[in-house]
GROMACS .gro file of C-alpha atoms in nm:
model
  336
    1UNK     CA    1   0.783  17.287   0.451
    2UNK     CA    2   0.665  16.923   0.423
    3UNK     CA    3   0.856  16.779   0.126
    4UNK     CA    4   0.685  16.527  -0.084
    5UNK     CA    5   1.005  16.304  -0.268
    6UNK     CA    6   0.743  16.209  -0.530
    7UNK     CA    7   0.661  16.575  -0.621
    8UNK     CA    8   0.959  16.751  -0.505
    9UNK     CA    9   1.243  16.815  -0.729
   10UNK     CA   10   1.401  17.105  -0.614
   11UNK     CA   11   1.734  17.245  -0.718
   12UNK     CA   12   1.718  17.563  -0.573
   13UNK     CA   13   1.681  17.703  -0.193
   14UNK     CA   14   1.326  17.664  -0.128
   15UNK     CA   15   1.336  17.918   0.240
   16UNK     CA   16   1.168  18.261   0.118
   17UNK     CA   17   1.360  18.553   0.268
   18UNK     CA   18   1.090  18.701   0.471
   19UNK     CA   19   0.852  18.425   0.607
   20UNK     CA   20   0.521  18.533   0.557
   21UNK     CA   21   0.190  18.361   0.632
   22UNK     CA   22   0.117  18.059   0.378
   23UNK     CA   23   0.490  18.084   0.257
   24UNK     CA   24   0.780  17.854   0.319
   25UNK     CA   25   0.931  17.931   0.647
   26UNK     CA   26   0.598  18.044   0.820
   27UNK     CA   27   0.352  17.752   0.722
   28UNK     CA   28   0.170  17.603   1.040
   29UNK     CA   29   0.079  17.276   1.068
   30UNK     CA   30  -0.293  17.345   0.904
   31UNK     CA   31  -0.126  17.455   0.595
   32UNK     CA   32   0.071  17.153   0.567
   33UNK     CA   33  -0.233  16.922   0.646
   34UNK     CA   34  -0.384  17.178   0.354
   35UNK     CA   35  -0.120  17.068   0.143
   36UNK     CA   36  -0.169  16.732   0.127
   37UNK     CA   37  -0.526  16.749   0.148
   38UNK     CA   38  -0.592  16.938  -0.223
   39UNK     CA   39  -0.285  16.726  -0.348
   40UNK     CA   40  -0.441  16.370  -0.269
   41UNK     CA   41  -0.766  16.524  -0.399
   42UNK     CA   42  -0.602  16.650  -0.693
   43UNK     CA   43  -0.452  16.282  -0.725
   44UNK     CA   44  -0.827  16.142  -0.691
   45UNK     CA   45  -0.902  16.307  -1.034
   46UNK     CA   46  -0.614  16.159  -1.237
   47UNK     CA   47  -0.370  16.437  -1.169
   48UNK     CA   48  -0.007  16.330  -1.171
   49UNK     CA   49   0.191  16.675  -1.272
   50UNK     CA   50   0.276  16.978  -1.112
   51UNK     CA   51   0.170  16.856  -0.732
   52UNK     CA   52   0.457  16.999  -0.611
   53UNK     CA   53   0.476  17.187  -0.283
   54UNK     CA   54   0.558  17.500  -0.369
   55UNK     CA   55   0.304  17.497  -0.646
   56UNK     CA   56   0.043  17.435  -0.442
   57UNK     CA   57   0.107  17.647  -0.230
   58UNK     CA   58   0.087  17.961  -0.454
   59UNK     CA   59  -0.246  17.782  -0.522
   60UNK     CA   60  -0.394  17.808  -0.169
   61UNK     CA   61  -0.211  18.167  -0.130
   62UNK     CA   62  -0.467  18.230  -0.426
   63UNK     CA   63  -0.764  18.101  -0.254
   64UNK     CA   64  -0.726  18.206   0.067
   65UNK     CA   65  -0.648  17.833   0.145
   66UNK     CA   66  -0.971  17.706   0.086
   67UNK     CA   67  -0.877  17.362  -0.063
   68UNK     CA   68  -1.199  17.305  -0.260
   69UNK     CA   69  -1.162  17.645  -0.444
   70UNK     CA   70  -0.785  17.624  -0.496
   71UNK     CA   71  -0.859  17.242  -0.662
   72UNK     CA   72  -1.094  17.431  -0.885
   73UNK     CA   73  -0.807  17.664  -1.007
   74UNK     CA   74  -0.603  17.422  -1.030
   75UNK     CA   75  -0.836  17.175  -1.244
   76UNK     CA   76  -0.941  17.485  -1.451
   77UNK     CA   77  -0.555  17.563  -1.544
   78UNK     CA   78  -0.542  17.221  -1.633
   79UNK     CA   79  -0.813  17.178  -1.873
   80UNK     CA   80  -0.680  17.576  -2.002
   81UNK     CA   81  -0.287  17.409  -2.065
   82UNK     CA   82  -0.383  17.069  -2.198
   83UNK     CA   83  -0.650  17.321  -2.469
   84UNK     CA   84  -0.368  17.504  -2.573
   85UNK     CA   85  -0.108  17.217  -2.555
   86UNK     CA   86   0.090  17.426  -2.372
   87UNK     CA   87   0.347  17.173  -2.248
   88UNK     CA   88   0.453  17.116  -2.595
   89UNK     CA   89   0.419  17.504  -2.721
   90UNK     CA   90   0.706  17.567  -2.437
   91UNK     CA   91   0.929  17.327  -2.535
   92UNK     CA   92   0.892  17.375  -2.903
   93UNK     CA   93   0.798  17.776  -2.918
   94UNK     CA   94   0.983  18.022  -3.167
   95UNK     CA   95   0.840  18.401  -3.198
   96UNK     CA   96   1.046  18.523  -3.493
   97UNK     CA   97   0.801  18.818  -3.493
   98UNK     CA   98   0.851  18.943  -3.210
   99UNK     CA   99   1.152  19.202  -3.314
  100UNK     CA  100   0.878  19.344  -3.569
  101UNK     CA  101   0.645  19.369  -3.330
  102UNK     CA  102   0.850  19.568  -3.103
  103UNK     CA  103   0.751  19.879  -3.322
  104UNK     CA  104   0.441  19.837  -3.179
  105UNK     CA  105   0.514  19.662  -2.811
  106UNK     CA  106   0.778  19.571  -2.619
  107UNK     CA  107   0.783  19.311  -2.373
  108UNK     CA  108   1.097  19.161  -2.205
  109UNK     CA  109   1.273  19.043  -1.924
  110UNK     CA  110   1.552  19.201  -1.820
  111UNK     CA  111   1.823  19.149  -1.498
  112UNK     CA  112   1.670  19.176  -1.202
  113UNK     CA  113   1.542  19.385  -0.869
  114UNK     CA  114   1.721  19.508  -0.570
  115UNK     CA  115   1.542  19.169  -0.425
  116UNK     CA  116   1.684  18.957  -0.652
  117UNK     CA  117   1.354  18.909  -0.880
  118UNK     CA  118   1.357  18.920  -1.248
  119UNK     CA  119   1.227  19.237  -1.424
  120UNK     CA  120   0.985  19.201  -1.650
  121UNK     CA  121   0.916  19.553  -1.878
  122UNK     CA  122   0.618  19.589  -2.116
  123UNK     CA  123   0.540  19.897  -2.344
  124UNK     CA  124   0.177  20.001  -2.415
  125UNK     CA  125   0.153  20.266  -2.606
  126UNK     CA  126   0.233  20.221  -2.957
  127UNK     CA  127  -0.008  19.939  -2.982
  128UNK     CA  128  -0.209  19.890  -3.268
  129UNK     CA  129  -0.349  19.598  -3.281
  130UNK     CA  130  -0.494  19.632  -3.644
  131UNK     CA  131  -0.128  19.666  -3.746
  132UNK     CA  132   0.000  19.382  -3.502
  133UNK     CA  133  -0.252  19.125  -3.656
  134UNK     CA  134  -0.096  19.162  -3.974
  135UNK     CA  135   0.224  19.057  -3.852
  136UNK     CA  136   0.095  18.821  -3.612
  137UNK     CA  137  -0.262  18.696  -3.392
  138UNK     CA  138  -0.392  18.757  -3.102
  139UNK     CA  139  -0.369  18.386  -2.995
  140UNK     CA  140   0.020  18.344  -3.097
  141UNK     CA  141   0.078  18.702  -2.875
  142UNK     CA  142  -0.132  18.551  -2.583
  143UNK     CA  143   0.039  18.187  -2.648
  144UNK     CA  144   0.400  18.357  -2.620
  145UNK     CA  145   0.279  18.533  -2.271
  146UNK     CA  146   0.211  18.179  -2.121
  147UNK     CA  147   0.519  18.051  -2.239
  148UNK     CA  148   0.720  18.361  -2.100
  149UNK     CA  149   0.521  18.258  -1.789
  150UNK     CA  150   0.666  17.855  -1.848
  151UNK     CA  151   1.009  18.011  -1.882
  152UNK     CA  152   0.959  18.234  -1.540
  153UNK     CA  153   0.880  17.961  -1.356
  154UNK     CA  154   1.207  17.736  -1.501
  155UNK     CA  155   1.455  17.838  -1.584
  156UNK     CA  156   1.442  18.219  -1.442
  157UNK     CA  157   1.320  18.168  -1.085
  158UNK     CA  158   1.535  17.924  -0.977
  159UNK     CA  159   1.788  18.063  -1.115
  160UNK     CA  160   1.759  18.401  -0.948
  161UNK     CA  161   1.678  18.204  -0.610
  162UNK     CA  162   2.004  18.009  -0.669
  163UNK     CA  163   2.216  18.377  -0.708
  164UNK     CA  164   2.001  18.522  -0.433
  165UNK     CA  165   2.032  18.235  -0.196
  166UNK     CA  166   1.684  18.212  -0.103
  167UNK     CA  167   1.334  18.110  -0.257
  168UNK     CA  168   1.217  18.356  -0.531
  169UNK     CA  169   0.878  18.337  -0.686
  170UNK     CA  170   0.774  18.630  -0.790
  171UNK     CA  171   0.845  18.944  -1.072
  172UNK     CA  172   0.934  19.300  -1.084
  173UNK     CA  173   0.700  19.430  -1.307
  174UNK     CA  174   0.736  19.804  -1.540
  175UNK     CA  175   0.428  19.863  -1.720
  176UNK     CA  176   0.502  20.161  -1.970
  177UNK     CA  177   0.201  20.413  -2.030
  178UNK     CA  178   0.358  20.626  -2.228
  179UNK     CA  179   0.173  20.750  -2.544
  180UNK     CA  180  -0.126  20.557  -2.471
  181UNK     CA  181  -0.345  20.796  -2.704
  182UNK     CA  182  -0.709  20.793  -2.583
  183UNK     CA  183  -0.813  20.712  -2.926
  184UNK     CA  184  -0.624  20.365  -2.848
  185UNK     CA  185  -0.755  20.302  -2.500
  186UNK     CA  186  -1.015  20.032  -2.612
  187UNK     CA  187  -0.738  19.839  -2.810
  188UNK     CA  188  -0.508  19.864  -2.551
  189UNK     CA  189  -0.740  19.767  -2.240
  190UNK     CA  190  -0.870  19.516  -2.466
  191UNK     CA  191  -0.517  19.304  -2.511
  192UNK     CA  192  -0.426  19.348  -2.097
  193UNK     CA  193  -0.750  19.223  -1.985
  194UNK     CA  194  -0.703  18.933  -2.218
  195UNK     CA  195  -0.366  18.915  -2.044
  196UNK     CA  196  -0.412  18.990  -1.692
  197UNK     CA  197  -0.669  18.667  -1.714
  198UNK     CA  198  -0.363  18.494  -1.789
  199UNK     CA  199  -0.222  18.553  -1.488
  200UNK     CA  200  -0.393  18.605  -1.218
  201UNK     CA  201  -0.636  18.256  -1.315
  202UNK     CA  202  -0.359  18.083  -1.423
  203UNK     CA  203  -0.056  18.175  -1.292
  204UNK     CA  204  -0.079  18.315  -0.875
  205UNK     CA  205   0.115  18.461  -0.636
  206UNK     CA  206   0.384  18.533  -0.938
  207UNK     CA  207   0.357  18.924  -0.889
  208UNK     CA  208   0.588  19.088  -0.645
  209UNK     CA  209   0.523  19.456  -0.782
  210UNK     CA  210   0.393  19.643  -1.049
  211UNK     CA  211   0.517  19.987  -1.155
  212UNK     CA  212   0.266  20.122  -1.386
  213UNK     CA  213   0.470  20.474  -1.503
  214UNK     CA  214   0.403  20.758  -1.737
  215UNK     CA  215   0.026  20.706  -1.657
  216UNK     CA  216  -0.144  20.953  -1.864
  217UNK     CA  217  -0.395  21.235  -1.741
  218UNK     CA  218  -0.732  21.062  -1.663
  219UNK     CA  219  -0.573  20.746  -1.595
  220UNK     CA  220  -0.735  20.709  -1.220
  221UNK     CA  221  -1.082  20.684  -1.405
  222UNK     CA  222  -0.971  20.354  -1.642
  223UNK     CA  223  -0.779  20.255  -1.326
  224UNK     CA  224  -1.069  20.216  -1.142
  225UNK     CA  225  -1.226  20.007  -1.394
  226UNK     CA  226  -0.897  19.779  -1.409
  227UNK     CA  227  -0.915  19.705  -1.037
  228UNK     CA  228  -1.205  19.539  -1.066
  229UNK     CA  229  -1.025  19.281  -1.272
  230UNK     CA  230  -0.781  19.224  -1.026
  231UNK     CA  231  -0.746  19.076  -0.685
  232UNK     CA  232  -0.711  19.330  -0.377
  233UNK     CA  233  -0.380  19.169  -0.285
  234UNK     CA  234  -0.306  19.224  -0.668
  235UNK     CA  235  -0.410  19.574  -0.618
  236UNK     CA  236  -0.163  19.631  -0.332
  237UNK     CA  237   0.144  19.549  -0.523
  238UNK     CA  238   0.092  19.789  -0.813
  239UNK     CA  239   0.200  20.154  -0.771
  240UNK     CA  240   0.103  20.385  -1.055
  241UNK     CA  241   0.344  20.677  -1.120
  242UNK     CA  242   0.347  20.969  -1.403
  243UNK     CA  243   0.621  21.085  -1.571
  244UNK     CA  244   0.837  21.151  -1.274
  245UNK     CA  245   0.861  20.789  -1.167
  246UNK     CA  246   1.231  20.768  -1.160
  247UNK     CA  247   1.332  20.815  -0.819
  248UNK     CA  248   1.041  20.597  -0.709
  249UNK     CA  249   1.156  20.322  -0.981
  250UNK     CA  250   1.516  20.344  -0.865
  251UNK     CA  251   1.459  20.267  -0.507
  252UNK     CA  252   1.378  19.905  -0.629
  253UNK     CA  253   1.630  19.872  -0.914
  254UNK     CA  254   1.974  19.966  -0.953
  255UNK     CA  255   2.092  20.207  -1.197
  256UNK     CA  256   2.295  19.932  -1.383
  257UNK     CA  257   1.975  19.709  -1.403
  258UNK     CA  258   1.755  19.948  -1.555
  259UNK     CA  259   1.739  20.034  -1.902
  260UNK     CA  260   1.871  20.427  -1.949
  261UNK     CA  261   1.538  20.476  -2.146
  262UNK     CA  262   1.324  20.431  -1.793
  263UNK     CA  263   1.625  20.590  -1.575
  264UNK     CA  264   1.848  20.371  -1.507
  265UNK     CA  265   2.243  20.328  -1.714
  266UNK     CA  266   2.215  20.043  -1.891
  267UNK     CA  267   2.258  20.009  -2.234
  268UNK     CA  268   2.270  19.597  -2.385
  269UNK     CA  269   2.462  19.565  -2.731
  270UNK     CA  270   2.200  19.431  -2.868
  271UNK     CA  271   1.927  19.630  -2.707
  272UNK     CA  272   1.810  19.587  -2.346
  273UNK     CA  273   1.444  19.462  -2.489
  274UNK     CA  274   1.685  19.178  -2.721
  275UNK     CA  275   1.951  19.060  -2.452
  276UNK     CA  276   1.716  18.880  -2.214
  277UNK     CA  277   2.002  18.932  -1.918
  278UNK     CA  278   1.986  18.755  -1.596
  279UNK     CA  279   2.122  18.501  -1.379
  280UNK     CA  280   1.902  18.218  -1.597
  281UNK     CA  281   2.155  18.316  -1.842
  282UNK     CA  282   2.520  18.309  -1.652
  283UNK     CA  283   2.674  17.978  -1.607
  284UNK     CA  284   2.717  17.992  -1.228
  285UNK     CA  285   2.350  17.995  -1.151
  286UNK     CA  286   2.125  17.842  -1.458
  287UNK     CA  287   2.023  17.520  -1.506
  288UNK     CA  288   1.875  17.360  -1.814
  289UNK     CA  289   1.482  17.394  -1.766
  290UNK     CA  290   1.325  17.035  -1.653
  291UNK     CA  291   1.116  17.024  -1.998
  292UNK     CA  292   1.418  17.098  -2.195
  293UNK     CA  293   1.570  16.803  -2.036
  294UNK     CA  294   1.270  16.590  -2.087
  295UNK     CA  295   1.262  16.650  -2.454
  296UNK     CA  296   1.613  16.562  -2.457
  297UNK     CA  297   1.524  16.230  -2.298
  298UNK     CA  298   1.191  16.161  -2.510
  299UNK     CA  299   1.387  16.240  -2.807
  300UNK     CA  300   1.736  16.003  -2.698
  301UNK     CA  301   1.438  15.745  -2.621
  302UNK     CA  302   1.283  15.743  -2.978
  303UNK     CA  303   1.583  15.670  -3.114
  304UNK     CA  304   1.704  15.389  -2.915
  305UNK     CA  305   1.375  15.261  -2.942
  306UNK     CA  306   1.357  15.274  -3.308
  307UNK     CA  307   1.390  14.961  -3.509
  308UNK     CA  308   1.680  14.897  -3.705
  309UNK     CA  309   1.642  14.977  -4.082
  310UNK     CA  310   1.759  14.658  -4.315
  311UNK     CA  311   1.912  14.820  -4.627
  312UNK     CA  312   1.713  14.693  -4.984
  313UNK     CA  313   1.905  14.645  -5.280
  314UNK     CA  314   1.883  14.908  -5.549
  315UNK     CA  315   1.629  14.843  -5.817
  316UNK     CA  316   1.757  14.668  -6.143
  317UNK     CA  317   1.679  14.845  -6.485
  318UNK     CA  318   1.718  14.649  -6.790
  319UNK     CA  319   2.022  14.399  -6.815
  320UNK     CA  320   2.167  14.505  -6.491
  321UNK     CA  321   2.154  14.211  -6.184
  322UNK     CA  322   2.072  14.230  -5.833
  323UNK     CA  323   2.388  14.165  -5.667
  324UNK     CA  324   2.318  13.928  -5.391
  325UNK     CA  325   2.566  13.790  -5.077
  326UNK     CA  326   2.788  13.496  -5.197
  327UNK     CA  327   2.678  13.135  -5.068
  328UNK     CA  328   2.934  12.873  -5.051
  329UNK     CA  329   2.715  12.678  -5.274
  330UNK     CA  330   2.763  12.942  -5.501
  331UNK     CA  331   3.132  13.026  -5.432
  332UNK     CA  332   3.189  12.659  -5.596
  333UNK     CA  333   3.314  12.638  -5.989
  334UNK     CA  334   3.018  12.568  -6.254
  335UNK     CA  335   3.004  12.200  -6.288
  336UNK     CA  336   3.154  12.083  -6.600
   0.00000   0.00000   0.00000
């Protein structure tokens, strides 16, 4: 891989495990030259963030390394973060709902793969999204899924790449079926195609697999409407299981990384959906993310910046006086 010391800030191991076409490790000398190709032509419309290799990279990968469509991604997840301000929604976000809408659906990250990558679980079928939008809307549940998708990419990926010892960019992904009434189907097809355009327009090459489980009787029909939404490369990563999905699950996660209610033994203090373990929690491999650290600097800026505040004497009421500094005119006795 080319670096770029303008672009690349890397603290993590940036060799992926298993070189594969367009990946670091296996890149020829075309996909470099592709590299900087969409990257000064990104540069040519005023873009100065997020030209870093390995993002654009998982640009081309998208495109099938045509540069002029992979610039058009890229400039239309531009003009999609700077509409939503998303830079500042991920440094500043709280979800204080989110616990109350856990009755409803469940979405988490939680430890991590057999390869190292962080699981992320999501629960479909007690949504109901005429009772969610009374806790909540539909564009603070989509905002909070693009800043889960901020927090992948820093501080949980490098994090997990640090522990594993090689580049990690992708998810684990358990999609829960379970109880997905057909009554609900609309609602609940409704909400993931909102959210799958999330991801796959604005966020590539982030999906290692998918484990849809507990898919319900009939399921193969809506299936075959959802794979039109999706990529075939998408497509190949997802596996959809029914209700015996353990063994299949467990092959890719160990026991003590899986919640016991999909299989696996563990059981968080707090709730597995609450603790949000993983390496971009423990000490040895995490890293404050690069925006937290920014904000830490724009803030420490401000203040050194900001102009020193001259103290003004109280108001005087009535017969009080303005005490005022001492002159040595006036330090003299009254002349006689």
């Amino acid at each position: 891989m080319d670096i770029d010391p303008k672009y690349d800030d890397y603290d993590f191991p940036t060799q992926a495990p298993n070189p594969q076409p367009g990946h670091p490790g296996a890149l020829t000398e075309q996909h470099i030259a592709q590299v900087h190709q969409l990257r000064m032509m990104l540069e040519a419309e005023g873009y100065t963030e997020r030209l870093d290799t390995l993002t654009l990279l998982r640009f081309l990968r998208a495109r099938k390394f045509d540069v002029n469509l992979s610039k058009q991604m890229f400039i239309d997840t531009e003009k999609w973060r700077k509409d939503i301000d998303l830079d500042t929604l991920a440094a500043n976000w709280e979800y204080p709902e989110k616990r109350e809408l856990a009755q409803y659906y469940k979405q988490f990250y939680h430890k991590t793969d057999k390869d190292g990558r962080p699981i992320y679980i999501e629960t479909l079928g007690g949504i109901d999204l005429t009772a969610m939008y009374k806790i909540t809307t539909s564009e603070r549940m989509l905002n909070n899924l693009a800043v889960e998708y901020e927090r992948v990419a820093d501080p949980r990926l490098p994090a997990c790449s640090r522990k594993a010892g090689h580049l990690l960019e992708t998810c684990c992904s358990i999609i829960d079926l379970k109880g997905v009434a057909i009554t609900r189907v609309p609602q609940v097809y409704s909400y993931v195609k909102q959210a799958s355009v999330i991801s796959q327009n604005y966020y590539p090459e982030r999906l290692g697999k998918m484990y849809l489980i507990n898919a319900p009787w009939g399921f193969s029909t809506v299936w075959g409407v959802v794979k039109g939404w999706l990529d075939p490369v998408t497509v190949q990563k997802i596996h959809v299981l029914g209700s015996g999905y353990q063994s299949e699950l467990l092959k890719q996660i160990s026991p003590e990384n899986l919640p016991k209610q999909f299989g696996g033994t563990c059981e968080c203090a707090e709730g597995c959906e609450n603790s949000d373990a993983g390496p971009w929690h423990e000490a040895e491999w995490t890293k404050p993310a690069k925006r937290d650290i920014k904000k830490t600097e724009d803030a420490d800026a401000t203040i050194e910046n900001k102009p020193a505040e001259i103290e003004k004497p109280a108001a005087t009421t009535g017969a009080e006086t303005e005490t005022v500094p001492a002159t040595d005119e006036a330090k003299q006795p009254a002349a006689a």
